[in-house]
Amino acid sequence: DIQMTQSPSSLSASLGDRVTITCQASQDIRNHLNWYQQKSGKAPKLLIYDASNLETGVPSRFSGSGSGTDFTFTISSLQPEDIATYYCQQYDNLPPLTFGGGTKVEIK
Amino acid sequence: EVQLVESGGGLVQPGGSLRLSCAASGFTFSDFHMSWVRQAPGKGLEWVAKIKGDGSEKYYVDSVRGRFTISRDNAEKSLYLQMNSLRAEDTALYYCARGGKFRFDHWGQGALVTVSS
């Protein structure tokens, strides 16, 4: 099974800051990676698919990059509504589809 | 508008059974893979099972294979998860999600399953 290692597990940043989360796959997954946002008490929401494609309706301050084993998710300017936990998910070698452990983003 | 509504969660004793349902609307149900994804209290997301649009292929995470069965009724636009031999570690919020081949682009609100004596 492919393991997804996400870091950091939590972070605290100021409004307007640039926030970066990384996800590392245990083997090459090409660009087969998605990013989700989960707000407290809510279902996850797809933000980025195929490593760098913005889902329809998602604000452009969210972006993703990477291929192979190393991926990055960025919020260019942190907003209050971005407080959430973010997950990466691979679909290169399945089953199983696997998620990273999550990154909790808080306001400093 | 795509909608996924889960039902059937509840409290069950270890070794017991439960059947979750997911009613879909707003899209051509038979065109899509469907999955169940769970989240234990305070933990991350774990994919559980997926089924192809025509029901011909089913896949499971190792920890539930042989105990859980995913199925669908395309005429009723419904997805199911039959859970047998439940264990404490199966306690989680179970989400119905559209997708499973590539990405999960729509999610239900979840059904809570608690396994406890």
mmCIF file with all atom_site columns, C-alpha atoms in Angstrom:
data_model
loop_
_atom_site.group_PDB
_atom_site.id
_atom_site.type_symbol
_atom_site.label_atom_id
_atom_site.label_alt_id
_atom_site.label_comp_id
_atom_site.label_asym_id
_atom_site.label_entity_id
_atom_site.label_seq_id
_atom_site.pdbx_PDB_ins_code
_atom_site.Cartn_x
_atom_site.Cartn_y
_atom_site.Cartn_z
_atom_site.occupancy
_atom_site.B_iso_or_equiv
_atom_site.pdbx_formal_charge
_atom_site.auth_seq_id
_atom_site.auth_comp_id
_atom_site.auth_asym_id
_atom_site.auth_atom_id
_atom_site.pdbx_PDB_model_num
ATOM 1   C CA . ASP A 1 1   ? 0.000   0.000   0.000   1.00 0.00 ? 1   ASP A CA 1
ATOM 2   C CA . ILE A 1 2   ? 1.113   3.541   -0.693  1.00 0.00 ? 2   ILE A CA 1
ATOM 3   C CA . GLN A 1 3   ? 1.683   5.589   2.462   1.00 0.00 ? 3   GLN A CA 1
ATOM 4   C CA . MET A 1 4   ? 1.040   9.328   2.425   1.00 0.00 ? 4   MET A CA 1
ATOM 5   C CA . THR A 1 5   ? 3.039   11.400  4.897   1.00 0.00 ? 5   THR A CA 1
ATOM 6   C CA . GLN A 1 6   ? 1.657   14.854  5.459   1.00 0.00 ? 6   GLN A CA 1
ATOM 7   C CA . SER A 1 7   ? 3.431   17.655  7.315   1.00 0.00 ? 7   SER A CA 1
ATOM 8   C CA . PRO A 1 8   ? 3.115   19.509  9.497   1.00 0.00 ? 8   PRO A CA 1
ATOM 9   C CA . SER A 1 9   ? 0.316   17.876  11.477  1.00 0.00 ? 9   SER A CA 1
ATOM 10  C CA . SER A 1 10  ? -0.752  21.317  12.644  1.00 0.00 ? 10  SER A CA 1
ATOM 11  C CA . LEU A 1 11  ? 0.224   24.913  12.088  1.00 0.00 ? 11  LEU A CA 1
ATOM 12  C CA . SER A 1 12  ? -0.674  28.346  13.355  1.00 0.00 ? 12  SER A CA 1
ATOM 13  C CA . ALA A 1 13  ? -0.456  31.337  11.041  1.00 0.00 ? 13  ALA A CA 1
ATOM 14  C CA . SER A 1 14  ? -1.615  34.939  10.893  1.00 0.00 ? 14  SER A CA 1
ATOM 15  C CA . LEU A 1 15  ? -4.329  36.229  8.603   1.00 0.00 ? 15  LEU A CA 1
ATOM 16  C CA . GLY A 1 16  ? -2.815  37.089  5.249   1.00 0.00 ? 16  GLY A CA 1
ATOM 17  C CA . ASP A 1 17  ? 0.105   34.686  5.681   1.00 0.00 ? 17  ASP A CA 1
ATOM 18  C CA . ARG A 1 18  ? 1.180   32.227  3.036   1.00 0.00 ? 18  ARG A CA 1
ATOM 19  C CA . VAL A 1 19  ? 0.579   28.685  4.276   1.00 0.00 ? 19  VAL A CA 1
ATOM 20  C CA . THR A 1 20  ? 2.282   25.611  2.847   1.00 0.00 ? 20  THR A CA 1
ATOM 21  C CA . ILE A 1 21  ? 1.526   21.958  3.529   1.00 0.00 ? 21  ILE A CA 1
ATOM 22  C CA . THR A 1 22  ? 3.524   19.071  2.112   1.00 0.00 ? 22  THR A CA 1
ATOM 23  C CA . CYS A 1 23  ? 2.550   15.517  1.298   1.00 0.00 ? 23  CYS A CA 1
ATOM 24  C CA . GLN A 1 24  ? 5.052   12.788  0.499   1.00 0.00 ? 24  GLN A CA 1
ATOM 25  C CA . ALA A 1 25  ? 4.136   9.489   -1.107  1.00 0.00 ? 25  ALA A CA 1
ATOM 26  C CA . SER A 1 26  ? 6.005   6.279   -0.315  1.00 0.00 ? 26  SER A CA 1
ATOM 27  C CA . GLN A 1 27  ? 6.391   5.632   -4.050  1.00 0.00 ? 27  GLN A CA 1
ATOM 28  C CA . ASP A 1 28  ? 5.920   7.444   -7.344  1.00 0.00 ? 28  ASP A CA 1
ATOM 29  C CA . ILE A 1 29  ? 2.264   8.382   -7.824  1.00 0.00 ? 29  ILE A CA 1
ATOM 30  C CA . ARG A 1 30  ? 2.768   10.645  -10.856 1.00 0.00 ? 30  ARG A CA 1
ATOM 31  C CA . ASN A 1 31  ? 0.244   13.484  -10.404 1.00 0.00 ? 31  ASN A CA 1
ATOM 32  C CA . HIS A 1 32  ? -2.460  11.274  -8.908  1.00 0.00 ? 32  HIS A CA 1
ATOM 33  C CA . LEU A 1 33  ? -3.048  13.371  -5.825  1.00 0.00 ? 33  LEU A CA 1
ATOM 34  C CA . ASN A 1 34  ? -5.987  15.355  -4.496  1.00 0.00 ? 34  ASN A CA 1
ATOM 35  C CA . TRP A 1 35  ? -6.397  17.833  -1.638  1.00 0.00 ? 35  TRP A CA 1
ATOM 36  C CA . TYR A 1 36  ? -9.447  18.218  0.609   1.00 0.00 ? 36  TYR A CA 1
ATOM 37  C CA . GLN A 1 37  ? -10.565 20.725  3.207   1.00 0.00 ? 37  GLN A CA 1
ATOM 38  C CA . GLN A 1 38  ? -12.592 19.623  6.214   1.00 0.00 ? 38  GLN A CA 1
ATOM 39  C CA . LYS A 1 39  ? -14.101 22.220  8.497   1.00 0.00 ? 39  LYS A CA 1
ATOM 40  C CA . SER A 1 40  ? -15.126 21.270  12.005  1.00 0.00 ? 40  SER A CA 1
ATOM 41  C CA . GLY A 1 41  ? -18.253 19.093  12.022  1.00 0.00 ? 41  GLY A CA 1
ATOM 42  C CA . LYS A 1 42  ? -18.534 19.079  8.235   1.00 0.00 ? 42  LYS A CA 1
ATOM 43  C CA . ALA A 1 43  ? -17.840 16.658  5.427   1.00 0.00 ? 43  ALA A CA 1
ATOM 44  C CA . PRO A 1 44  ? -14.605 17.028  3.462   1.00 0.00 ? 44  PRO A CA 1
ATOM 45  C CA . LYS A 1 45  ? -14.609 19.208  0.368   1.00 0.00 ? 45  LYS A CA 1
ATOM 46  C CA . LEU A 1 46  ? -12.483 18.652  -2.730  1.00 0.00 ? 46  LEU A CA 1
ATOM 47  C CA . LEU A 1 47  ? -10.196 21.630  -3.418  1.00 0.00 ? 47  LEU A CA 1
ATOM 48  C CA . ILE A 1 48  ? -7.457  20.420  -5.764  1.00 0.00 ? 48  ILE A CA 1
ATOM 49  C CA . TYR A 1 49  ? -7.413  17.388  -8.064  1.00 0.00 ? 49  TYR A CA 1
ATOM 50  C CA . ASP A 1 50  ? -4.646  15.832  -10.151 1.00 0.00 ? 50  ASP A CA 1
ATOM 51  C CA . ALA A 1 51  ? -2.091  17.661  -7.985  1.00 0.00 ? 51  ALA A CA 1
ATOM 52  C CA . SER A 1 52  ? -2.634  21.131  -9.400  1.00 0.00 ? 52  SER A CA 1
ATOM 53  C CA . ASN A 1 53  ? -6.143  21.569  -10.794 1.00 0.00 ? 53  ASN A CA 1
ATOM 54  C CA . LEU A 1 54  ? -8.517  23.828  -8.893  1.00 0.00 ? 54  LEU A CA 1
ATOM 55  C CA . GLU A 1 55  ? -11.991 22.369  -8.396  1.00 0.00 ? 55  GLU A CA 1
ATOM 56  C CA . THR A 1 56  ? -14.793 24.537  -9.766  1.00 0.00 ? 56  THR A CA 1
ATOM 57  C CA . GLY A 1 57  ? -15.819 27.267  -7.364  1.00 0.00 ? 57  GLY A CA 1
ATOM 58  C CA . VAL A 1 58  ? -12.729 27.024  -5.154  1.00 0.00 ? 58  VAL A CA 1
ATOM 59  C CA . PRO A 1 59  ? -10.986 30.380  -4.509  1.00 0.00 ? 59  PRO A CA 1
ATOM 60  C CA . SER A 1 60  ? -7.775  30.974  -6.426  1.00 0.00 ? 60  SER A CA 1
ATOM 61  C CA . ARG A 1 61  ? -5.766  31.536  -3.230  1.00 0.00 ? 61  ARG A CA 1
ATOM 62  C CA . PHE A 1 62  ? -5.630  27.741  -2.995  1.00 0.00 ? 62  PHE A CA 1
ATOM 63  C CA . SER A 1 63  ? -3.087  25.956  -5.189  1.00 0.00 ? 63  SER A CA 1
ATOM 64  C CA . GLY A 1 64  ? -1.251  22.673  -5.495  1.00 0.00 ? 64  GLY A CA 1
ATOM 65  C CA . SER A 1 65  ? 1.928   21.477  -7.141  1.00 0.00 ? 65  SER A CA 1
ATOM 66  C CA . GLY A 1 66  ? 4.231   18.523  -7.397  1.00 0.00 ? 66  GLY A CA 1
ATOM 67  C CA . SER A 1 67  ? 4.561   15.130  -9.026  1.00 0.00 ? 67  SER A CA 1
ATOM 68  C CA . GLY A 1 68  ? 6.200   11.821  -8.308  1.00 0.00 ? 68  GLY A CA 1
ATOM 69  C CA . THR A 1 69  ? 6.545   11.579  -4.547  1.00 0.00 ? 69  THR A CA 1
ATOM 70  C CA . ASP A 1 70  ? 6.542   15.182  -3.318  1.00 0.00 ? 70  ASP A CA 1
ATOM 71  C CA . PHE A 1 71  ? 3.560   17.513  -3.341  1.00 0.00 ? 71  PHE A CA 1
ATOM 72  C CA . THR A 1 72  ? 2.747   20.930  -1.954  1.00 0.00 ? 72  THR A CA 1
ATOM 73  C CA . PHE A 1 73  ? -0.528  22.629  -1.090  1.00 0.00 ? 73  PHE A CA 1
ATOM 74  C CA . THR A 1 74  ? -0.514  26.397  -0.631  1.00 0.00 ? 74  THR A CA 1
ATOM 75  C CA . ILE A 1 75  ? -2.902  29.016  0.653   1.00 0.00 ? 75  ILE A CA 1
ATOM 76  C CA . SER A 1 76  ? -1.494  32.279  -0.695  1.00 0.00 ? 76  SER A CA 1
ATOM 77  C CA . SER A 1 77  ? -3.187  34.550  1.838   1.00 0.00 ? 77  SER A CA 1
ATOM 78  C CA . LEU A 1 78  ? -4.827  32.902  4.850   1.00 0.00 ? 78  LEU A CA 1
ATOM 79  C CA . GLN A 1 79  ? -8.434  33.929  5.479   1.00 0.00 ? 79  GLN A CA 1
ATOM 80  C CA . PRO A 1 80  ? -10.602 33.298  8.562   1.00 0.00 ? 80  PRO A CA 1
ATOM 81  C CA . GLU A 1 81  ? -12.785 30.857  6.620   1.00 0.00 ? 81  GLU A CA 1
ATOM 82  C CA . ASP A 1 82  ? -9.727  28.710  5.825   1.00 0.00 ? 82  ASP A CA 1
ATOM 83  C CA . ILE A 1 83  ? -9.561  27.368  9.369   1.00 0.00 ? 83  ILE A CA 1
ATOM 84  C CA . ALA A 1 84  ? -9.880  23.640  8.794   1.00 0.00 ? 84  ALA A CA 1
ATOM 85  C CA . THR A 1 85  ? -8.010  20.385  8.506   1.00 0.00 ? 85  THR A CA 1
ATOM 86  C CA . TYR A 1 86  ? -6.511  19.613  5.104   1.00 0.00 ? 86  TYR A CA 1
ATOM 87  C CA . TYR A 1 87  ? -5.904  16.129  3.704   1.00 0.00 ? 87  TYR A CA 1
ATOM 88  C CA . CYS A 1 88  ? -4.029  14.815  0.703   1.00 0.00 ? 88  CYS A CA 1
ATOM 89  C CA . GLN A 1 89  ? -5.228  11.623  -1.019  1.00 0.00 ? 89  GLN A CA 1
ATOM 90  C CA . GLN A 1 90  ? -3.577  9.409   -3.645  1.00 0.00 ? 90  GLN A CA 1
ATOM 91  C CA . TYR A 1 91  ? -5.292  7.345   -6.308  1.00 0.00 ? 91  TYR A CA 1
ATOM 92  C CA . ASP A 1 92  ? -2.355  5.967   -8.268  1.00 0.00 ? 92  ASP A CA 1
ATOM 93  C CA . ASN A 1 93  ? -2.244  2.451   -6.904  1.00 0.00 ? 93  ASN A CA 1
ATOM 94  C CA . LEU A 1 94  ? -5.560  1.211   -5.624  1.00 0.00 ? 94  LEU A CA 1
ATOM 95  C CA . PRO A 1 95  ? -6.987  -0.290  -3.740  1.00 0.00 ? 95  PRO A CA 1
ATOM 96  C CA . PRO A 1 96  ? -6.589  1.118   -1.265  1.00 0.00 ? 96  PRO A CA 1
ATOM 97  C CA . LEU A 1 97  ? -7.035  4.801   -1.896  1.00 0.00 ? 97  LEU A CA 1
ATOM 98  C CA . THR A 1 98  ? -5.079  6.414   0.914   1.00 0.00 ? 98  THR A CA 1
ATOM 99  C CA . PHE A 1 99  ? -5.191  9.732   2.707   1.00 0.00 ? 99  PHE A CA 1
ATOM 100 C CA . GLY A 1 100 ? -2.504  11.663  4.478   1.00 0.00 ? 100 GLY A CA 1
ATOM 101 C CA . GLY A 1 101 ? -2.831  12.133  8.209   1.00 0.00 ? 101 GLY A CA 1
ATOM 102 C CA . GLY A 1 102 ? -4.154  15.671  7.926   1.00 0.00 ? 102 GLY A CA 1
ATOM 103 C CA . THR A 1 103 ? -2.904  19.171  8.737   1.00 0.00 ? 103 THR A CA 1
ATOM 104 C CA . LYS A 1 104 ? -4.895  21.317  11.137  1.00 0.00 ? 104 LYS A CA 1
ATOM 105 C CA . VAL A 1 105 ? -4.636  25.012  10.262  1.00 0.00 ? 105 VAL A CA 1
ATOM 106 C CA . GLU A 1 106 ? -5.322  27.564  12.978  1.00 0.00 ? 106 GLU A CA 1
ATOM 107 C CA . ILE A 1 107 ? -5.115  31.337  13.272  1.00 0.00 ? 107 ILE A CA 1
ATOM 108 C CA . LYS A 1 108 ? -2.290  32.736  15.359  1.00 0.00 ? 108 LYS A CA 1
ATOM 109 C CA . GLU B 2 1   ? -27.578 19.805  -7.291  1.00 0.00 ? 1   GLU B CA 1
ATOM 110 C CA . VAL B 2 2   ? -25.763 16.662  -6.215  1.00 0.00 ? 2   VAL B CA 1
ATOM 111 C CA . GLN B 2 3   ? -27.026 15.334  -2.896  1.00 0.00 ? 3   GLN B CA 1
ATOM 112 C CA . LEU B 2 4   ? -25.946 12.310  -0.880  1.00 0.00 ? 4   LEU B CA 1
ATOM 113 C CA . VAL B 2 5   ? -27.895 11.439  2.249   1.00 0.00 ? 5   VAL B CA 1
ATOM 114 C CA . GLU B 2 6   ? -26.765 8.638   4.540   1.00 0.00 ? 6   GLU B CA 1
ATOM 115 C CA . SER B 2 7   ? -28.961 6.748   6.975   1.00 0.00 ? 7   SER B CA 1
ATOM 116 C CA . GLY B 2 8   ? -28.849 3.637   9.110   1.00 0.00 ? 8   GLY B CA 1
ATOM 117 C CA . GLY B 2 9   ? -26.213 4.525   11.659  1.00 0.00 ? 9   GLY B CA 1
ATOM 118 C CA . GLY B 2 10  ? -26.571 3.748   15.329  1.00 0.00 ? 10  GLY B CA 1
ATOM 119 C CA . LEU B 2 11  ? -25.295 1.922   18.382  1.00 0.00 ? 11  LEU B CA 1
ATOM 120 C CA . VAL B 2 12  ? -24.503 -1.765  17.983  1.00 0.00 ? 12  VAL B CA 1
ATOM 121 C CA . GLN B 2 13  ? -22.808 -4.348  20.192  1.00 0.00 ? 13  GLN B CA 1
ATOM 122 C CA . PRO B 2 14  ? -19.482 -5.905  19.209  1.00 0.00 ? 14  PRO B CA 1
ATOM 123 C CA . GLY B 2 15  ? -20.122 -8.758  16.807  1.00 0.00 ? 15  GLY B CA 1
ATOM 124 C CA . GLY B 2 16  ? -23.354 -7.201  15.618  1.00 0.00 ? 16  GLY B CA 1
ATOM 125 C CA . SER B 2 17  ? -24.467 -6.006  12.209  1.00 0.00 ? 17  SER B CA 1
ATOM 126 C CA . LEU B 2 18  ? -25.665 -2.754  10.684  1.00 0.00 ? 18  LEU B CA 1
ATOM 127 C CA . ARG B 2 19  ? -26.626 -1.640  7.194   1.00 0.00 ? 19  ARG B CA 1
ATOM 128 C CA . LEU B 2 20  ? -25.917 1.872   5.992   1.00 0.00 ? 20  LEU B CA 1
ATOM 129 C CA . SER B 2 21  ? -27.768 3.421   3.088   1.00 0.00 ? 21  SER B CA 1
ATOM 130 C CA . CYS B 2 22  ? -26.977 6.437   0.929   1.00 0.00 ? 22  CYS B CA 1
ATOM 131 C CA . ALA B 2 23  ? -29.656 8.059   -1.214  1.00 0.00 ? 23  ALA B CA 1
ATOM 132 C CA . ALA B 2 24  ? -28.261 9.924   -4.209  1.00 0.00 ? 24  ALA B CA 1
ATOM 133 C CA . SER B 2 25  ? -29.859 12.619  -6.324  1.00 0.00 ? 25  SER B CA 1
ATOM 134 C CA . GLY B 2 26  ? -28.914 15.315  -8.799  1.00 0.00 ? 26  GLY B CA 1
ATOM 135 C CA . PHE B 2 27  ? -26.750 13.188  -11.097 1.00 0.00 ? 27  PHE B CA 1
ATOM 136 C CA . THR B 2 28  ? -26.808 10.016  -13.190 1.00 0.00 ? 28  THR B CA 1
ATOM 137 C CA . PHE B 2 29  ? -26.031 7.601   -10.380 1.00 0.00 ? 29  PHE B CA 1
ATOM 138 C CA . SER B 2 30  ? -25.059 4.637   -12.565 1.00 0.00 ? 30  SER B CA 1
ATOM 139 C CA . ASP B 2 31  ? -22.332 6.675   -14.303 1.00 0.00 ? 31  ASP B CA 1
ATOM 140 C CA . PHE B 2 32  ? -20.208 6.994   -11.170 1.00 0.00 ? 32  PHE B CA 1
ATOM 141 C CA . HIS B 2 33  ? -18.045 4.909   -8.899  1.00 0.00 ? 33  HIS B CA 1
ATOM 142 C CA . MET B 2 34  ? -19.234 5.292   -5.315  1.00 0.00 ? 34  MET B CA 1
ATOM 143 C CA . SER B 2 35  ? -17.355 4.854   -2.068  1.00 0.00 ? 35  SER B CA 1
ATOM 144 C CA . TRP B 2 36  ? -17.652 4.725   1.687   1.00 0.00 ? 36  TRP B CA 1
ATOM 145 C CA . VAL B 2 37  ? -15.067 6.696   3.662   1.00 0.00 ? 37  VAL B CA 1
ATOM 146 C CA . ARG B 2 38  ? -14.972 6.680   7.450   1.00 0.00 ? 38  ARG B CA 1
ATOM 147 C CA . GLN B 2 39  ? -13.560 8.887   10.156  1.00 0.00 ? 39  GLN B CA 1
ATOM 148 C CA . ALA B 2 40  ? -13.036 7.630   13.686  1.00 0.00 ? 40  ALA B CA 1
ATOM 149 C CA . PRO B 2 41  ? -13.668 10.216  16.432  1.00 0.00 ? 41  PRO B CA 1
ATOM 150 C CA . GLY B 2 42  ? -10.882 12.799  16.360  1.00 0.00 ? 42  GLY B CA 1
ATOM 151 C CA . LYS B 2 43  ? -8.991  10.917  13.641  1.00 0.00 ? 43  LYS B CA 1
ATOM 152 C CA . GLY B 2 44  ? -8.303  11.233  9.935   1.00 0.00 ? 44  GLY B CA 1
ATOM 153 C CA . LEU B 2 45  ? -10.061 9.907   6.861   1.00 0.00 ? 45  LEU B CA 1
ATOM 154 C CA . GLU B 2 46  ? -9.972  6.250   5.854   1.00 0.00 ? 46  GLU B CA 1
ATOM 155 C CA . TRP B 2 47  ? -11.349 4.891   2.591   1.00 0.00 ? 47  TRP B CA 1
ATOM 156 C CA . VAL B 2 48  ? -13.401 1.747   3.306   1.00 0.00 ? 48  VAL B CA 1
ATOM 157 C CA . ALA B 2 49  ? -14.875 0.405   0.067   1.00 0.00 ? 49  ALA B CA 1
ATOM 158 C CA . LYS B 2 50  ? -15.780 1.351   -3.471  1.00 0.00 ? 50  LYS B CA 1
ATOM 159 C CA . ILE B 2 51  ? -18.039 -0.002  -6.199  1.00 0.00 ? 51  ILE B CA 1
ATOM 160 C CA . LYS B 2 52  ? -18.024 0.574   -9.906  1.00 0.00 ? 52  LYS B CA 1
ATOM 161 C CA . GLY B 2 53  ? -20.988 2.267   -11.580 1.00 0.00 ? 53  GLY B CA 1
ATOM 162 C CA . ASP B 2 54  ? -22.507 -0.956  -12.867 1.00 0.00 ? 54  ASP B CA 1
ATOM 163 C CA . GLY B 2 55  ? -21.712 -2.823  -9.659  1.00 0.00 ? 55  GLY B CA 1
ATOM 164 C CA . SER B 2 56  ? -19.347 -5.229  -11.423 1.00 0.00 ? 56  SER B CA 1
ATOM 165 C CA . GLU B 2 57  ? -16.264 -4.439  -9.365  1.00 0.00 ? 57  GLU B CA 1
ATOM 166 C CA . LYS B 2 58  ? -15.939 -3.936  -5.620  1.00 0.00 ? 58  LYS B CA 1
ATOM 167 C CA . TYR B 2 59  ? -12.869 -3.190  -3.537  1.00 0.00 ? 59  TYR B CA 1
ATOM 168 C CA . TYR B 2 60  ? -12.257 -3.024  0.208   1.00 0.00 ? 60  TYR B CA 1
ATOM 169 C CA . VAL B 2 61  ? -9.632  -1.891  2.654   1.00 0.00 ? 61  VAL B CA 1
ATOM 170 C CA . ASP B 2 62  ? -7.975  -4.925  4.256   1.00 0.00 ? 62  ASP B CA 1
ATOM 171 C CA . SER B 2 63  ? -9.401  -4.246  7.711   1.00 0.00 ? 63  SER B CA 1
ATOM 172 C CA . VAL B 2 64  ? -13.028 -4.740  6.571   1.00 0.00 ? 64  VAL B CA 1
ATOM 173 C CA . ARG B 2 65  ? -12.669 -7.279  3.778   1.00 0.00 ? 65  ARG B CA 1
ATOM 174 C CA . GLY B 2 66  ? -14.807 -10.324 4.537   1.00 0.00 ? 66  GLY B CA 1
ATOM 175 C CA . ARG B 2 67  ? -16.914 -8.434  7.080   1.00 0.00 ? 67  ARG B CA 1
ATOM 176 C CA . PHE B 2 68  ? -18.335 -5.519  5.050   1.00 0.00 ? 68  PHE B CA 1
ATOM 177 C CA . THR B 2 69  ? -20.162 -5.662  1.730   1.00 0.00 ? 69  THR B CA 1
ATOM 178 C CA . ILE B 2 70  ? -20.728 -2.686  -0.534  1.00 0.00 ? 70  ILE B CA 1
ATOM 179 C CA . SER B 2 71  ? -23.624 -2.771  -2.978  1.00 0.00 ? 71  SER B CA 1
ATOM 180 C CA . ARG B 2 72  ? -25.805 -0.469  -5.017  1.00 0.00 ? 72  ARG B CA 1
ATOM 181 C CA . ASP B 2 73  ? -29.239 -0.282  -6.603  1.00 0.00 ? 73  ASP B CA 1
ATOM 182 C CA . ASN B 2 74  ? -29.006 1.960   -9.637  1.00 0.00 ? 74  ASN B CA 1
ATOM 183 C CA . ALA B 2 75  ? -32.767 1.938   -10.183 1.00 0.00 ? 75  ALA B CA 1
ATOM 184 C CA . GLU B 2 76  ? -33.236 3.304   -6.674  1.00 0.00 ? 76  GLU B CA 1
ATOM 185 C CA . LYS B 2 77  ? -30.110 5.519   -6.869  1.00 0.00 ? 77  LYS B CA 1
ATOM 186 C CA . SER B 2 78  ? -28.912 4.059   -3.613  1.00 0.00 ? 78  SER B CA 1
ATOM 187 C CA . LEU B 2 79  ? -25.618 2.861   -2.177  1.00 0.00 ? 79  LEU B CA 1
ATOM 188 C CA . TYR B 2 80  ? -25.341 0.427   0.708   1.00 0.00 ? 80  TYR B CA 1
ATOM 189 C CA . LEU B 2 81  ? -22.791 -0.860  3.189   1.00 0.00 ? 81  LEU B CA 1
ATOM 190 C CA . GLN B 2 82  ? -23.625 -4.064  5.015   1.00 0.00 ? 82  GLN B CA 1
ATOM 191 C CA . MET B 2 83  ? -21.401 -4.287  8.082   1.00 0.00 ? 83  MET B CA 1
ATOM 192 C CA . ASN B 2 84  ? -21.125 -7.608  9.932   1.00 0.00 ? 84  ASN B CA 1
ATOM 193 C CA . SER B 2 85  ? -18.952 -8.794  12.822  1.00 0.00 ? 85  SER B CA 1
ATOM 194 C CA . LEU B 2 86  ? -18.538 -5.206  13.959  1.00 0.00 ? 86  LEU B CA 1
ATOM 195 C CA . ARG B 2 87  ? -15.648 -4.288  16.218  1.00 0.00 ? 87  ARG B CA 1
ATOM 196 C CA . ALA B 2 88  ? -14.970 -1.359  18.513  1.00 0.00 ? 88  ALA B CA 1
ATOM 197 C CA . GLU B 2 89  ? -12.428 -0.073  16.005  1.00 0.00 ? 89  GLU B CA 1
ATOM 198 C CA . ASP B 2 90  ? -15.196 0.263   13.392  1.00 0.00 ? 90  ASP B CA 1
ATOM 199 C CA . THR B 2 91  ? -16.691 3.103   15.437  1.00 0.00 ? 91  THR B CA 1
ATOM 200 C CA . ALA B 2 92  ? -16.674 6.102   13.116  1.00 0.00 ? 92  ALA B CA 1
ATOM 201 C CA . LEU B 2 93  ? -18.640 8.573   11.056  1.00 0.00 ? 93  LEU B CA 1
ATOM 202 C CA . TYR B 2 94  ? -19.260 6.868   7.721   1.00 0.00 ? 94  TYR B CA 1
ATOM 203 C CA . TYR B 2 95  ? -19.439 9.102   4.668   1.00 0.00 ? 95  TYR B CA 1
ATOM 204 C CA . CYS B 2 96  ? -20.939 8.194   1.345   1.00 0.00 ? 96  CYS B CA 1
ATOM 205 C CA . ALA B 2 97  ? -18.832 9.809   -1.381  1.00 0.00 ? 97  ALA B CA 1
ATOM 206 C CA . ARG B 2 98  ? -19.175 10.075  -5.133  1.00 0.00 ? 98  ARG B CA 1
ATOM 207 C CA . GLY B 2 99  ? -16.032 8.732   -6.744  1.00 0.00 ? 99  GLY B CA 1
ATOM 208 C CA . GLY B 2 100 ? -13.421 6.170   -5.967  1.00 0.00 ? 100 GLY B CA 1
ATOM 209 C CA . LYS B 2 101 ? -11.683 5.872   -9.281  1.00 0.00 ? 101 LYS B CA 1
ATOM 210 C CA . PHE B 2 102 ? -9.863  9.182   -9.035  1.00 0.00 ? 102 PHE B CA 1
ATOM 211 C CA . ARG B 2 103 ? -11.322 11.676  -6.571  1.00 0.00 ? 103 ARG B CA 1
ATOM 212 C CA . PHE B 2 104 ? -14.248 12.178  -4.217  1.00 0.00 ? 104 PHE B CA 1
ATOM 213 C CA . ASP B 2 105 ? -16.068 15.226  -5.508  1.00 0.00 ? 105 ASP B CA 1
ATOM 214 C CA . HIS B 2 106 ? -19.244 15.087  -3.424  1.00 0.00 ? 106 HIS B CA 1
ATOM 215 C CA . TRP B 2 107 ? -19.815 13.826  0.103   1.00 0.00 ? 107 TRP B CA 1
ATOM 216 C CA . GLY B 2 108 ? -22.812 13.162  2.310   1.00 0.00 ? 108 GLY B CA 1
ATOM 217 C CA . GLN B 2 109 ? -23.130 14.479  5.842   1.00 0.00 ? 109 GLN B CA 1
ATOM 218 C CA . GLY B 2 110 ? -22.181 11.129  7.374   1.00 0.00 ? 110 GLY B CA 1
ATOM 219 C CA . ALA B 2 111 ? -23.806 8.396   9.460   1.00 0.00 ? 111 ALA B CA 1
ATOM 220 C CA . LEU B 2 112 ? -22.426 7.672   12.922  1.00 0.00 ? 112 LEU B CA 1
ATOM 221 C CA . VAL B 2 113 ? -21.737 4.057   13.812  1.00 0.00 ? 113 VAL B CA 1
ATOM 222 C CA . THR B 2 114 ? -20.872 3.275   17.414  1.00 0.00 ? 114 THR B CA 1
ATOM 223 C CA . VAL B 2 115 ? -19.778 -0.232  18.358  1.00 0.00 ? 115 VAL B CA 1
ATOM 224 C CA . SER B 2 116 ? -19.940 -0.696  22.104  1.00 0.00 ? 116 SER B CA 1
ATOM 225 C CA . SER B 2 117 ? -21.340 -3.018  24.735  1.00 0.00 ? 117 SER B CA 1
#
